[in-house]
Coordinates of C-alpha atoms and ligand atoms in Angstrom, one line a residue:
X207 CA 7.8 -9.9 -31.0
X208 CA 9.7 -13.5 -31.3
X209 CA 12.5 -13.7 -28.5
X210 CA 16.2 -14.8 -29.6
X211 CA 18.6 -16.8 -27.7
X212 CA 22.5 -18.0 -28.6
X213 CA 24.2 -19.7 -26.2
X214 CA 28.3 -21.1 -25.5
X215 CA 29.3 -22.7 -23.2
X216 CA 30.6 -25.5 -21.6
X217 CA 26.8 -27.4 -20.4
X218 CA 24.6 -29.2 -23.1
X219 CA 22.8 -26.6 -24.9
X220 CA 19.2 -27.6 -25.4
X221 CA 17.9 -27.4 -21.4
X222 CA 19.4 -23.4 -21.1
X223 CA 18.2 -21.9 -24.8
X224 CA 15.3 -24.2 -24.0
X225 CA 14.5 -22.6 -20.1
X226 CA 15.6 -19.3 -22.5
X227 CA 13.2 -19.1 -24.8
X228 CA 10.2 -20.3 -21.6
X229 CA 11.6 -16.8 -20.2
X230 CA 10.7 -15.1 -23.7
X231 CA 8.2 -16.2 -24.3
X232 CA 6.5 -13.3 -23.7
X233 CA 7.5 -12.0 -26.5
X234 CA 5.7 -14.4 -28.9
X235 CA 4.6 -17.9 -28.5
X236 CA 3.5 -18.6 -32.8
X237 CA 6.2 -21.6 -32.3
X238 CA 9.2 -22.1 -31.3
X239 CA 13.2 -24.2 -32.5
X240 CA 16.1 -24.6 -31.5
X241 CA 19.3 -25.4 -33.6
X242 CA 22.9 -27.0 -32.6
X243 CA 25.9 -28.2 -34.0
X244 CA 26.3 -31.3 -32.7
X245 CA 30.0 -31.6 -34.2
X246 CA 30.1 -32.2 -37.8
X247 CA 26.8 -30.4 -38.7
X248 CA 24.2 -28.1 -37.9
X249 CA 20.7 -30.2 -36.2
X250 CA 17.4 -28.0 -36.1
X251 CA 13.4 -29.1 -34.1
X252 CA 10.7 -26.3 -34.5
X253 CA 7.5 -26.5 -33.9
X254 CA 4.5 -25.3 -34.5
X255 CA 2.3 -24.2 -31.0
X256 CA 4.2 -23.9 -27.1
X257 CA 6.7 -23.9 -26.3
X258 CA 5.6 -27.5 -24.9
X259 CA 5.3 -29.0 -28.3
X260 CA 8.9 -28.2 -28.8
X261 CA 9.9 -29.4 -25.6
X262 CA 8.2 -32.5 -26.9
X263 CA 9.5 -33.1 -29.7
X264 CA 13.0 -32.6 -28.7
X265 CA 12.4 -35.2 -26.2
X266 CA 11.9 -37.8 -29.5
X267 CA 15.3 -36.6 -31.2
X268 CA 17.1 -35.0 -28.0
X269 CA 19.9 -33.0 -29.9
X270 CA 23.1 -32.4 -27.9
X271 CA 25.8 -29.4 -28.7
X272 CA 26.8 -26.9 -26.6
X273 CA 26.4 -24.0 -28.9
X274 CA 22.9 -23.6 -30.1
X275 CA 20.6 -20.0 -30.9
X276 CA 16.5 -20.2 -30.2
X277 CA 14.1 -19.0 -30.5
X278 CA 9.9 -17.7 -29.4
X279 CA 7.9 -16.1 -32.9
X280 CA 5.4 -13.7 -33.2
X281 CA 4.2 -14.3 -36.5
X282 CA 4.6 -11.4 -39.2
X283 CA 5.8 -13.0 -41.9
X284 CA 3.8 -16.3 -43.4
X285 CA 1.3 -18.0 -40.6
X286 CA 2.8 -19.8 -37.8
X287 CA 3.7 -23.9 -39.0
X288 CA 6.7 -25.8 -38.3
X289 CA 8.1 -24.5 -41.7
X290 CA 7.6 -20.7 -41.0
X291 CA 10.2 -21.1 -37.2
X292 CA 12.7 -20.4 -37.1
X293 CA 15.7 -20.9 -36.9
X294 CA 16.6 -21.0 -40.7
X295 CA 19.6 -23.4 -42.2
X296 CA 21.0 -22.6 -45.6
X297 CA 21.4 -24.9 -48.1
X298 CA 23.2 -27.1 -47.7
X299 CA 22.8 -26.4 -43.9
X300 CA 26.0 -24.4 -43.0
X301 CA 24.6 -21.0 -41.4
X302 CA 21.1 -22.1 -38.9
X303 CA 20.0 -18.2 -38.3
X304 CA 17.1 -16.5 -35.9
X305 CA 15.9 -13.3 -36.2
X306 CA 13.7 -11.0 -34.3
X307 CA 12.2 -8.2 -36.0
X308 CA 11.5 -7.3 -40.1
X309 CA 14.1 -8.1 -42.9
X310 CA 12.1 -4.6 -45.0
X311 CA 14.3 -5.5 -48.4
X312 CA 13.4 -9.4 -47.8
X313 CA 11.6 -9.7 -51.5
X314 CA 14.4 -8.3 -53.2
X315 CA 16.9 -9.7 -51.9
X316 CA 14.7 -13.5 -52.2
X317 CA 14.7 -12.1 -55.7
X318 CA 18.0 -12.2 -56.5
X319 CA 18.4 -15.5 -53.9
X320 CA 16.2 -17.3 -56.9
X321 CA 18.2 -15.4 -59.9
X322 CA 21.7 -17.8 -58.4
X323 CA 19.9 -20.8 -58.3
X324 CA 18.7 -21.1 -54.1
X325 CA 16.0 -22.3 -53.2
X326 CA 13.9 -20.6 -51.1
X327 CA 11.3 -23.0 -48.6
X328 CA 9.0 -20.7 -46.5
X329 CA 7.0 -18.0 -46.1
X330 CA 8.9 -15.6 -43.9
X331 CA 11.4 -12.6 -44.2
X332 CA 14.2 -14.2 -42.4
X333 CA 14.6 -17.1 -44.4
X334 CA 17.5 -15.2 -46.7
X335 CA 19.3 -14.0 -43.2
X336 CA 20.8 -17.6 -43.0
X337 CA 21.0 -17.6 -47.6
X338 CA 22.8 -14.3 -47.9
X339 CA 25.1 -15.1 -45.1
X340 CA 25.9 -18.9 -47.1
X341 CA 26.1 -16.2 -50.8
X342 CA 29.3 -13.9 -49.3
X343 CA 30.9 -17.3 -47.2
X344 CA 34.4 -17.4 -48.3
X345 CA 36.5 -18.9 -45.5
X346 CA 34.8 -16.4 -42.8
X347 CA 32.4 -16.2 -41.3
X348 CA 32.8 -13.0 -39.9
X349 CA 33.0 -11.5 -42.6
X350 CA 30.2 -12.9 -44.5
X351 CA 27.8 -11.9 -41.2
X352 CA 28.6 -8.6 -41.5
X353 CA 28.3 -8.2 -45.6
X354 CA 25.1 -9.9 -45.7
X355 CA 24.5 -7.2 -42.2
X356 CA 25.2 -4.8 -43.9
X357 CA 22.8 -5.6 -47.1
X358 CA 20.1 -5.9 -45.0
X359 CA 17.0 -3.4 -44.3
X360 CA 14.7 -2.9 -41.7
X361 CA 15.3 -4.1 -37.8
X362 CA 16.7 -7.0 -36.2
X363 CA 18.3 -8.7 -34.2
X364 CA 20.3 -12.1 -35.4
X365 CA 21.7 -14.9 -33.9
X366 CA 24.1 -16.7 -36.2
X367 CA 26.0 -20.2 -36.0
X368 CA 27.8 -21.9 -38.5
X369 CA 29.2 -25.4 -38.8
X370 CA 32.1 -24.4 -39.9
X371 CA 33.2 -23.2 -35.5
X372 CA 31.8 -25.5 -33.0
X373 CA 32.5 -22.8 -30.7
X374 CA 31.2 -19.4 -31.7
X375 CA 28.1 -17.5 -31.8
X376 CA 27.3 -14.4 -33.6
X377 CA 24.2 -11.5 -32.5
X378 CA 23.8 -9.1 -34.7
X379 CA 22.0 -5.9 -33.9
X380 CA 19.7 -2.9 -35.5
X381 CA 16.8 -1.9 -34.0
X382 CA 16.1 -4.9 -32.4
X383 CA 16.7 -5.6 -28.8
X384 CA 19.5 -7.6 -28.2
X385 CA 21.8 -7.9 -25.2
X386 CA 25.8 -10.4 -24.5
X387 CA 25.8 -11.8 -21.5
X388 CA 28.9 -13.1 -19.9
X389 CA 29.6 -15.9 -17.1
X390 CA 32.3 -18.9 -16.4
X391 CA 32.9 -20.2 -19.0
X392 CA 30.1 -19.9 -20.8
X393 CA 28.2 -17.2 -23.1
X394 CA 25.6 -15.6 -24.9
X395 CA 23.1 -13.4 -26.6
X396 CA 19.5 -13.1 -25.4
X397 CA 17.2 -10.2 -26.9
X398 CA 16.3 -9.5 -23.2
X399 CA 18.5 -10.6 -19.8
X400 CA 15.4 -12.3 -18.1
X401 CA 16.3 -15.5 -20.8
X402 CA 20.2 -15.4 -19.3
X403 CA 20.1 -13.7 -16.6
X404 CA 20.9 -16.9 -14.3
X405 CA 24.1 -17.7 -15.7
X406 CA 26.0 -14.1 -16.6
X407 CA 26.9 -12.4 -14.4
X408 CA 27.7 -9.6 -16.9
X409 CA 26.1 -7.6 -19.3
X410 CA 26.2 -5.9 -22.3
X411 CA 23.7 -4.4 -24.4
X412 CA 24.1 -3.8 -28.1
X413 CA 23.8 -0.6 -30.0
X414 CA 22.4 -0.7 -33.3
X415 CA 25.3 -1.7 -35.7
X416 CA 26.8 -4.1 -34.2
X417 CA 28.2 -7.8 -34.7
X418 CA 29.3 -9.5 -31.1
X419 CA 31.3 -12.5 -32.5
X420 CA 30.9 -14.6 -28.9
X421 CA 32.5 -18.1 -27.8
X422 CA 33.4 -19.8 -24.8
X423 CA 36.6 -17.8 -24.4
X424 CA 35.4 -14.5 -24.8
X425 CA 33.4 -12.3 -26.3
X426 CA 34.5 -9.2 -29.3
X427 CA 32.3 -6.8 -30.7
X428 CA 33.1 -5.6 -34.3
X429 CA 30.6 -2.7 -36.9
X430 CA 30.0 -4.1 -39.5
X431 CA 32.1 -3.5 -41.8
X432 CA 34.3 -5.8 -40.0
X433 CA 36.2 -3.2 -37.7
X434 CA 36.8 -4.4 -33.7
X435 CA 34.9 -2.0 -31.0
X436 CA 35.2 -1.7 -27.6
X437 CA 33.0 -1.9 -24.8
X438 CA 32.1 -2.9 -21.1
X439 CA 30.7 -6.0 -20.0
X440 CA 28.4 -4.4 -16.2
X441 CA 27.5 -6.5 -13.7
X442 CA 23.7 -7.6 -14.1
X443 CA 21.5 -5.6 -11.9
X444 CA 19.1 -6.8 -9.1
X445 CA 16.2 -7.9 -10.3
X446 CA 12.9 -6.5 -8.2
X447 CA 10.1 -7.4 -7.4
X448 CA 9.8 -11.1 -9.0
X449 CA 8.3 -13.7 -6.3
X450 CA 5.1 -15.4 -7.1
X451 CA 3.5 -17.7 -5.3
X452 CA 2.8 -21.3 -7.3
X453 CA 1.2 -21.6 -10.1
X454 CA 0.0 -18.6 -9.8
X455 CA -0.5 -16.6 -13.1
X456 CA 1.8 -13.4 -14.1
X457 CA -0.7 -10.8 -14.2
X458 CA -2.0 -11.4 -11.5
X459 CA 0.9 -11.4 -9.4
X460 CA 1.7 -8.2 -10.9
X461 CA -1.0 -6.6 -10.3
X462 CA -0.5 -7.8 -6.9
X463 CA 2.8 -6.3 -7.0
X464 CA 1.8 -2.6 -7.4
X465 CA 1.7 -0.3 -4.2
X466 CA 5.9 -1.7 -2.8
X467 CA 5.9 -0.9 -7.2
X468 CA 4.3 2.7 -6.3
X469 CA 6.0 3.3 -3.8
X470 CA 9.9 2.9 -5.5
X471 CA 8.7 5.1 -7.9
X472 CA 7.5 8.0 -5.1
X473 CA 10.8 7.4 -3.0
X474 CA 13.6 7.4 -6.7
X475 CA 11.8 10.0 -8.4
X476 CA 14.5 12.3 -9.9
X477 CA 13.3 15.7 -8.4
X478 CA 16.7 17.2 -9.0
X479 CA 17.0 16.0 -13.1
X480 CA 13.7 17.0 -13.6
X481 CA 13.8 20.1 -12.4
X482 CA 16.4 20.6 -14.7
X483 CA 14.9 19.5 -18.1
X484 CA 11.4 20.9 -16.9
X485 CA 12.8 24.7 -16.5
X486 CA 13.6 25.3 -20.1
X487 CA 11.6 26.7 -22.6
X488 CA 9.5 24.3 -24.4
X489 CA 7.4 25.5 -27.1
X490 CA 5.4 22.9 -26.6
X491 CA 4.9 19.6 -25.0
X492 CA 4.3 16.5 -27.1
X493 CA 3.4 12.9 -25.3
X494 CA 4.3 9.8 -27.1
X495 CA 3.1 6.4 -26.3
X496 CA 1.3 3.2 -28.1
X497 CA -1.7 1.8 -25.8
X498 CA -1.4 1.7 -22.6
X499 CA 1.2 3.3 -22.2
X500 CA -0.8 5.8 -24.7
X501 CA -3.3 5.3 -22.1
X502 CA -0.9 7.4 -19.1
X503 CA 0.0 9.8 -21.6
X504 CA -4.0 10.6 -21.4
X505 CA -4.2 10.7 -18.0
X506 CA -0.7 12.6 -17.4
X507 CA -2.9 15.1 -20.5
X508 CA -5.5 15.6 -17.8
X509 CA -3.3 16.5 -15.2
X510 CA -1.3 18.6 -17.5
X511 CA -3.9 21.2 -18.0
X512 CA -6.0 21.3 -14.2
X513 CA -3.0 21.4 -12.0
X514 CA -0.6 23.2 -14.5
X515 CA -2.8 24.8 -17.2
X516 CA -0.7 23.7 -20.2
X517 CA -2.1 21.8 -23.6
X518 CA 0.1 18.4 -23.5
X519 CA -0.4 17.8 -27.6
X520 CA -0.8 13.9 -27.4
X521 CA -0.5 11.5 -30.0
X522 CA 0.3 8.2 -30.8
X523 CA 3.6 7.2 -32.1
X524 CA 2.3 5.4 -35.0
X525 CA -0.1 8.1 -35.5
X526 CA 2.3 10.5 -35.9
X527 CA 4.9 9.1 -37.8
X528 CA 2.6 9.4 -40.2
X529 CA 2.0 13.4 -40.3
X530 CA 3.8 15.8 -42.5
X531 CA 5.4 19.2 -40.9
X532 CA 4.1 21.0 -37.9
X533 CA 6.5 20.3 -35.8
X534 CA 7.7 22.7 -33.3
X535 CA 12.1 22.1 -33.2
X536 CA 11.4 23.3 -29.1
X537 CA 9.1 20.8 -28.3
X538 CA 9.9 18.9 -24.9
X539 CA 8.9 15.6 -26.5
X540 CA 7.9 12.6 -23.7
X541 CA 7.7 9.9 -24.1
X542 CA 6.3 6.7 -22.5
X543 CA 7.5 3.0 -22.5
X544 CA 6.6 0.6 -20.3
X545 CA 9.7 -1.7 -22.5
X546 CA 11.5 1.0 -23.9
X547 CA 12.0 -0.9 -27.2
X548 CA 8.1 -0.6 -28.9
X549 CA 9.1 0.4 -32.6
X550 CA 6.7 3.0 -32.9
X551 CA 8.1 5.3 -29.7
X552 CA 10.9 4.8 -30.5
X553 CA 10.8 6.2 -34.3
X554 CA 8.7 9.0 -32.7
X555 CA 11.6 9.9 -30.8
X556 CA 14.0 9.7 -33.6
X557 CA 11.4 12.1 -35.5
X558 CA 10.5 14.2 -32.8
X559 CA 15.3 14.8 -31.8
X560 CA 15.4 15.0 -35.4
X561 CA 13.4 18.5 -35.5
X562 CA 15.3 19.4 -32.1
X563 CA 13.8 18.7 -29.5
X564 CA 14.3 17.5 -25.5
X565 CA 13.6 13.9 -24.6
X566 CA 11.9 13.0 -20.8
X567 CA 11.0 9.7 -21.1
X568 CA 8.8 6.9 -18.4
X569 CA 10.4 3.8 -18.6
X570 CA 10.8 0.4 -17.3
X571 CA 13.4 -1.2 -18.0
X572 CA 17.0 0.8 -17.3
X573 CA 18.4 -0.8 -20.8
X574 CA 16.5 -0.3 -22.8
X575 CA 17.3 2.2 -26.6
X576 CA 14.5 4.8 -25.3
X577 CA 16.2 5.6 -22.4
X578 CA 19.4 5.7 -25.1
X579 CA 17.7 8.0 -27.0
X580 CA 16.6 10.3 -23.6
X581 CA 18.1 13.1 -22.2
X582 CA 15.6 11.9 -18.9
X583 CA 14.5 9.2 -18.2
X584 CA 12.7 8.5 -14.8
X585 CA 12.6 4.7 -14.6
X586 CA 8.9 3.0 -13.2
X587 CA 11.4 0.7 -11.1
X588 CA 8.2 -1.9 -11.4
X589 CA 10.2 -5.0 -12.2
X590 CA 10.3 -7.1 -14.6
X591 CA 6.9 -7.3 -16.5
X592 CA 6.2 -11.2 -17.9
X593 CA 2.6 -10.6 -18.7
X594 CA 1.8 -9.7 -22.1
X595 CA -0.7 -6.8 -20.6
X596 CA 1.0 -4.1 -18.7
X597 CA -0.9 -4.3 -15.5
X598 CA 1.7 -2.9 -13.0
X599 CA 4.1 -0.4 -15.2
X600 CA 0.4 0.9 -16.5
X601 CA 0.0 2.4 -13.0
X602 CA 3.6 3.4 -12.8
X603 CA 3.7 5.3 -15.4
X604 CA 0.3 7.0 -14.3
X605 CA 1.8 8.2 -11.0
X606 CA 5.1 9.0 -12.3
X607 CA 3.4 11.3 -15.0
X608 CA 1.2 12.8 -11.6
X609 CA 4.8 13.1 -9.8
X610 CA 6.2 14.8 -13.7
X611 CA 3.1 16.9 -13.4
X612 CA 3.1 18.1 -9.9
X613 CA 7.1 18.9 -10.4
X614 CA 5.8 21.2 -14.1
X615 CA 3.2 23.0 -12.3
X616 CA 5.9 24.2 -9.6
X617 CA 8.9 25.2 -11.0
X618 CA 6.4 26.8 -13.8
X619 CA 4.3 28.4 -10.5
X620 CA 1.3 27.3 -11.4
X621 CA 0.6 26.2 -8.0
X622 CA 0.4 27.4 -3.8
X623 CA 2.4 25.6 -1.8
X624 CA -0.1 24.2 0.5
X625 CA -1.6 22.6 -2.7
X626 CA 1.8 21.2 -3.9
X627 CA 1.4 19.7 -0.4
X628 CA -1.9 18.8 -0.2
X629 CA -1.8 16.7 -3.6
X630 CA 2.2 15.0 -3.0
X631 CA 0.8 14.5 -0.1
X632 CA -2.4 12.2 -1.9
X633 CA 0.3 10.5 -4.2
X634 CA 2.7 9.6 -0.8
X635 CA -0.6 7.9 0.2
X636 CA -1.2 5.7 -3.6
X637 CA 0.2 2.4 -2.5
X638 CA -2.2 1.9 0.9
X639 CA -4.7 2.3 -1.2
X640 CA -4.0 -0.2 -3.8
X641 CA -2.7 -1.8 -1.0
X642 CA -6.7 -1.3 -0.3
X643 CA -8.2 -2.3 -3.9
X644 CA -6.4 -5.5 -4.3
X645 CA -7.4 -6.2 -1.2
X646 CA -11.4 -6.8 -1.9
X647 CA -10.4 -8.4 -5.4
X648 CA -12.7 -11.2 -4.2
X649 CA -15.5 -9.0 -5.0
X650 CA -14.6 -8.1 -8.5
X651 CA -13.8 -12.3 -9.1
X652 CA -18.1 -12.5 -8.5
X653 CA -18.8 -9.4 -10.0
X654 CA -16.7 -11.0 -13.5
X655 CA -18.5 -13.9 -13.5
X656 CA -21.9 -12.7 -14.1
X657 CA -19.9 -10.0 -16.5
X658 CA -18.4 -13.3 -18.6
X659 CA -20.3 -14.1 -21.1
X660 CA -21.7 -10.6 -22.2
X661 CA -21.7 -10.2 -26.0
X662 CA -20.6 -5.9 -25.6
X663 CA -19.1 -3.8 -22.7
X664 CA -18.6 -0.7 -22.7
X665 CA -16.8 1.4 -20.9
X666 CA -17.5 4.9 -19.9
X667 CA -16.3 7.9 -17.7
X668 CA -15.6 11.8 -18.2
X669 CA -12.3 13.7 -18.4
X670 CA -9.4 11.2 -16.2
X671 CA -12.4 8.2 -15.5
X672 CA -12.4 8.3 -19.5
X673 CA -9.1 7.9 -19.8
X674 CA -9.2 4.8 -17.1
X675 CA -12.0 4.1 -19.0
X676 CA -10.5 3.2 -22.6
X677 CA -7.4 1.8 -20.6
X678 CA -10.1 -1.0 -19.0
X679 CA -11.7 -1.7 -22.7
X680 CA -8.1 -2.3 -23.9
X681 CA -7.0 -4.7 -20.4
X682 CA -10.8 -6.7 -21.0
X683 CA -10.8 -6.7 -25.1
X684 CA -7.3 -8.2 -25.0
X685 CA -6.6 -10.9 -22.9
X686 CA -10.3 -11.7 -22.7
X687 CA -11.8 -11.3 -26.3
X688 CA -14.9 -9.5 -25.2
X689 CA -15.8 -6.5 -27.2
X690 CA -15.1 -3.7 -25.9
X691 CA -15.2 0.0 -26.2
X692 CA -14.6 3.0 -24.1
X693 CA -16.7 6.6 -24.9
X694 CA -16.5 9.6 -22.4
X695 CA -20.0 9.1 -21.2
X696 CA -21.2 12.1 -22.4
X697 CA -21.0 10.8 -26.4
X698 CA -22.8 7.8 -25.0
X699 CA -26.1 9.4 -26.0
X700 CA -24.4 10.4 -29.8
X701 CA -25.0 7.3 -31.2
X702 CA -23.8 4.1 -28.9
X703 CA -26.7 4.3 -26.5
X704 CA -28.3 2.6 -30.2
X705 CA -26.6 -1.1 -28.7
X706 CA -27.5 -0.7 -25.2
X707 CA -30.0 -4.0 -24.4
X708 CA -29.4 -6.9 -22.7
X709 CA -26.7 -8.7 -22.7
X710 CA -24.3 -5.1 -22.8
X711 CA -22.0 -4.6 -20.1
X712 CA -21.4 -0.5 -19.3
X713 CA -19.5 -0.1 -16.9
X714 CA -19.7 3.5 -15.8
X715 CA -16.5 4.9 -14.0
X716 CA -17.5 7.9 -11.3
X717 CA -15.1 9.0 -9.6
X718 CA -15.6 12.6 -9.7
X719 CA -18.0 14.1 -7.3
X720 CA -18.2 17.2 -9.2
X721 CA -19.7 14.1 -11.6
X722 CA -21.4 12.6 -9.7
X723 CA -25.6 13.5 -10.9
X724 CA -24.0 12.9 -14.9
X725 CA -22.5 9.5 -14.1
X726 CA -25.4 8.4 -12.3
X727 CA -27.7 9.6 -15.9
X728 CA -25.2 8.1 -17.2
X729 CA -26.0 4.8 -15.3
X730 CA -30.2 5.0 -15.7
X731 CA -30.3 6.0 -19.5
X732 CA -27.7 2.0 -20.2
X733 CA -30.2 0.1 -17.3
X734 CA -33.5 1.3 -18.8
X735 CA -32.6 0.1 -22.1
X736 CA -32.4 -3.2 -19.9
X737 CA -27.9 -3.8 -20.4
X738 CA -26.3 -4.0 -16.9
X739 CA -24.5 -2.0 -15.2
X740 CA -21.4 -2.3 -13.5
X741 CA -20.3 1.0 -11.5
X742 CA -16.8 1.7 -10.1
X743 CA -17.0 5.4 -8.1
X744 CA -15.1 6.2 -5.1
X745 CA -16.2 6.2 -1.5
X746 CA -17.9 9.3 -0.8
X747 CA -20.0 9.6 -3.6
X748 CA -22.7 7.7 -3.1
X749 CA -25.3 8.0 -5.6
X750 CA -28.2 7.4 -6.1
X751 CA -27.4 4.6 -8.9
X752 CA -29.0 2.0 -9.7
X753 CA -25.9 0.1 -11.3
X754 CA -26.4 -4.0 -11.4
X755 CA -22.8 -4.0 -9.4
X756 CA -21.0 -1.2 -7.5
X757 CA -17.0 -1.4 -7.5
X758 CA -16.2 1.0 -4.8
X759 CA -11.9 2.5 -4.3
X760 CA -10.7 4.6 -1.2
X761 CA -10.9 8.7 -2.4
X762 CA -8.1 10.5 -4.0
X763 CA -8.1 13.7 -5.9
X764 CA -10.2 13.2 -8.9
X765 CA -7.1 13.8 -11.3
X766 CA -5.1 10.9 -9.5
X767 CA -8.6 8.2 -9.8
X768 CA -6.5 6.2 -12.1
X769 CA -4.3 4.8 -10.0
X770 CA -6.4 3.1 -8.2
X771 CA -9.8 2.9 -10.7
X772 CA -7.0 0.9 -13.3
X773 CA -5.9 -1.8 -10.2
X774 CA -9.8 -2.9 -9.9
X775 CA -10.4 -2.3 -13.9
X776 CA -7.8 -5.2 -14.6
X777 CA -8.4 -7.2 -12.2
X778 CA -11.8 -7.1 -13.3
X779 CA -10.8 -8.7 -17.3
X780 CA -8.2 -10.9 -15.2
X781 CA -11.1 -12.3 -13.9
X782 CA -13.3 -12.7 -16.5
X783 CA -10.9 -14.1 -18.9
X784 CA -10.3 -16.8 -16.4
X785 CA -13.9 -17.0 -16.0
X786 CA -13.3 -17.4 -20.3
X787 CA -11.2 -20.5 -19.9
X788 CA -8.7 -17.9 -21.3
X789 CA -4.2 -17.8 -21.1
X790 CA -4.3 -14.5 -19.5
X791 CA -0.3 -13.8 -19.7
X792 CA -0.4 -14.8 -22.9
X793 CA -3.4 -13.2 -25.2
X794 CA -3.9 -15.0 -28.7
X795 CA -1.8 -13.2 -31.4
X796 CA -0.2 -10.4 -29.0
X797 CA 3.7 -10.2 -27.8
X798 CA 4.6 -7.9 -24.9
X799 CA 7.0 -5.7 -26.4
X800 CA 5.8 -4.6 -30.0
X801 CA 9.6 -4.4 -32.1
X802 CA 8.4 -3.2 -35.3
X803 CA 5.9 -1.1 -36.7
Ligands
F6R1716 C1 -1.7 -3.4 -23.5 C2 -0.4 -3.6 -23.4 C3 0.9 -2.5 -25.5 C4 1.4 -1.8 -24.2 C5 1.9 -1.4 -26.0 C6 3.3 -0.4 -24.8 O1 -1.5 -4.0 -21.8 O2 0.7 -3.8 -22.8 O3 -0.5 -1.6 -25.5 O4 1.0 -1.1 -23.8 O5 2.3 -2.5 -26.4 O6 4.3 -1.6 -25.6 P1 5.6 0.2 -24.4 O7 5.2 0.1 -23.4 O8 6.4 -2.4 -23.7 O9 5.7 1.0 -25.7

């Protein structure tokens, strides 16, 4: 969803910015660019396409300077061209701006700027910001930035430099993430710490409505009226699970890190804090999330229904936002998000909070907006996830939510002590079982090779397996671009069966022994129409299935099986995408962190 970075210090800015942009590329890779203070003026280099294009252009023009800003783009307004790439300059080149977010009132701002004779040259919402700051400049850059920030609507994290201050950059935040980092004789701003963590030992995650004035001498913070604010820089937390083999895709590396993530999540589950929050009486439990995070929530819903005899209302965050009325005032909102910066999820949480809800989040980023909004945050300890597709983070979310479900069942007296201990034992065994699934990946790569040219792939399952199927389908389509859908197996015969023919694949997830016969029937329905069937089954189930391929996962409680089947489905998607020559870490049209509605 665009990544921005700014640097000021004793070193040349270009290598610092490029390194930072590489780390931020997961946020968007439609174009990239940098702006530098060269001493006398501002100089810009920007290119459509991957960062490599920008690097090539920079090699040719070789701009120098120790103050600069950079941007990597996920296009929203305006196609991905050199022209629409950030940074943007104001008319006489006095200000350069990079932006992450959406300027909701850019059309009216553009109209009034045009009336004043400003020539806007791009199709973006962001360009107006540079002109607006220029318009308000009367000798003091901070005042101009403040004045412009007050006029902007929507979401924005901005990086601003001006020709007037060769040693100062500004960061502005409203509803899009931005951190300020302090190093030794060098300081920076960035969409997240990944871009500046190698030289900024101390960090501050900016709040909405703040402007940071950053120079080599130090960092000061202001509100949008220029009033000074106090803040604390905290030491950077050590990053977990960051090792990667040379040339290995991040996605593959991150799938392999899953067992460790599960182990850390199990050990760090906040038992006492969860007990305090869950003990209160609630009128309803509402789960919100998007994409994979929402799918993790579905598994929670299934487990809560079975183990805690409790109905969870689950809502895709963006859909929840469209609903009017019907709010329960005393709800517990469980918000799930890897990044903690997904705009739809944050807005859904804010909406629920306005109704008086208590917020419990499951999040992978401690310094995120979601964690700040939460009464309690359960941190999934996966380490950073850089590939766009959620892998280890999804499994860790499911795992944390299962622990939460057990805690809830225990507190509400819905489960016997013996059963609780048995299930806790099952959960404790999951990291080792996940390791075993990963060891079997070479077979999966062969299955994937067979399916790489499928006309369509349908993921099917019942109960928890159906929720796992939804996630498997999402993973496959987002990184391999194969057409895919997920359905409850029982629904197949109510329409989708019409699509089963040679060249189509059905992936049937069948981990519950109680449903073995029904699942075998689903496989038969697929194969007798000429389509190919891949079955993902628990070891203990050896149903008489005439499937083309059977992939087994270790036995576990059927409610917990999505932890293991997810790894199989992620690897399946990964190997299909590799066989199709796709960029698995950076699939087309997508970005890791979706910070716009
Ligand atoms: C899919 C994927 C997305 C995210 C979704 C929510 O692989 O990664 O569907 O799950 O955009 O993101 P977070 O979890 O950061 O809120």
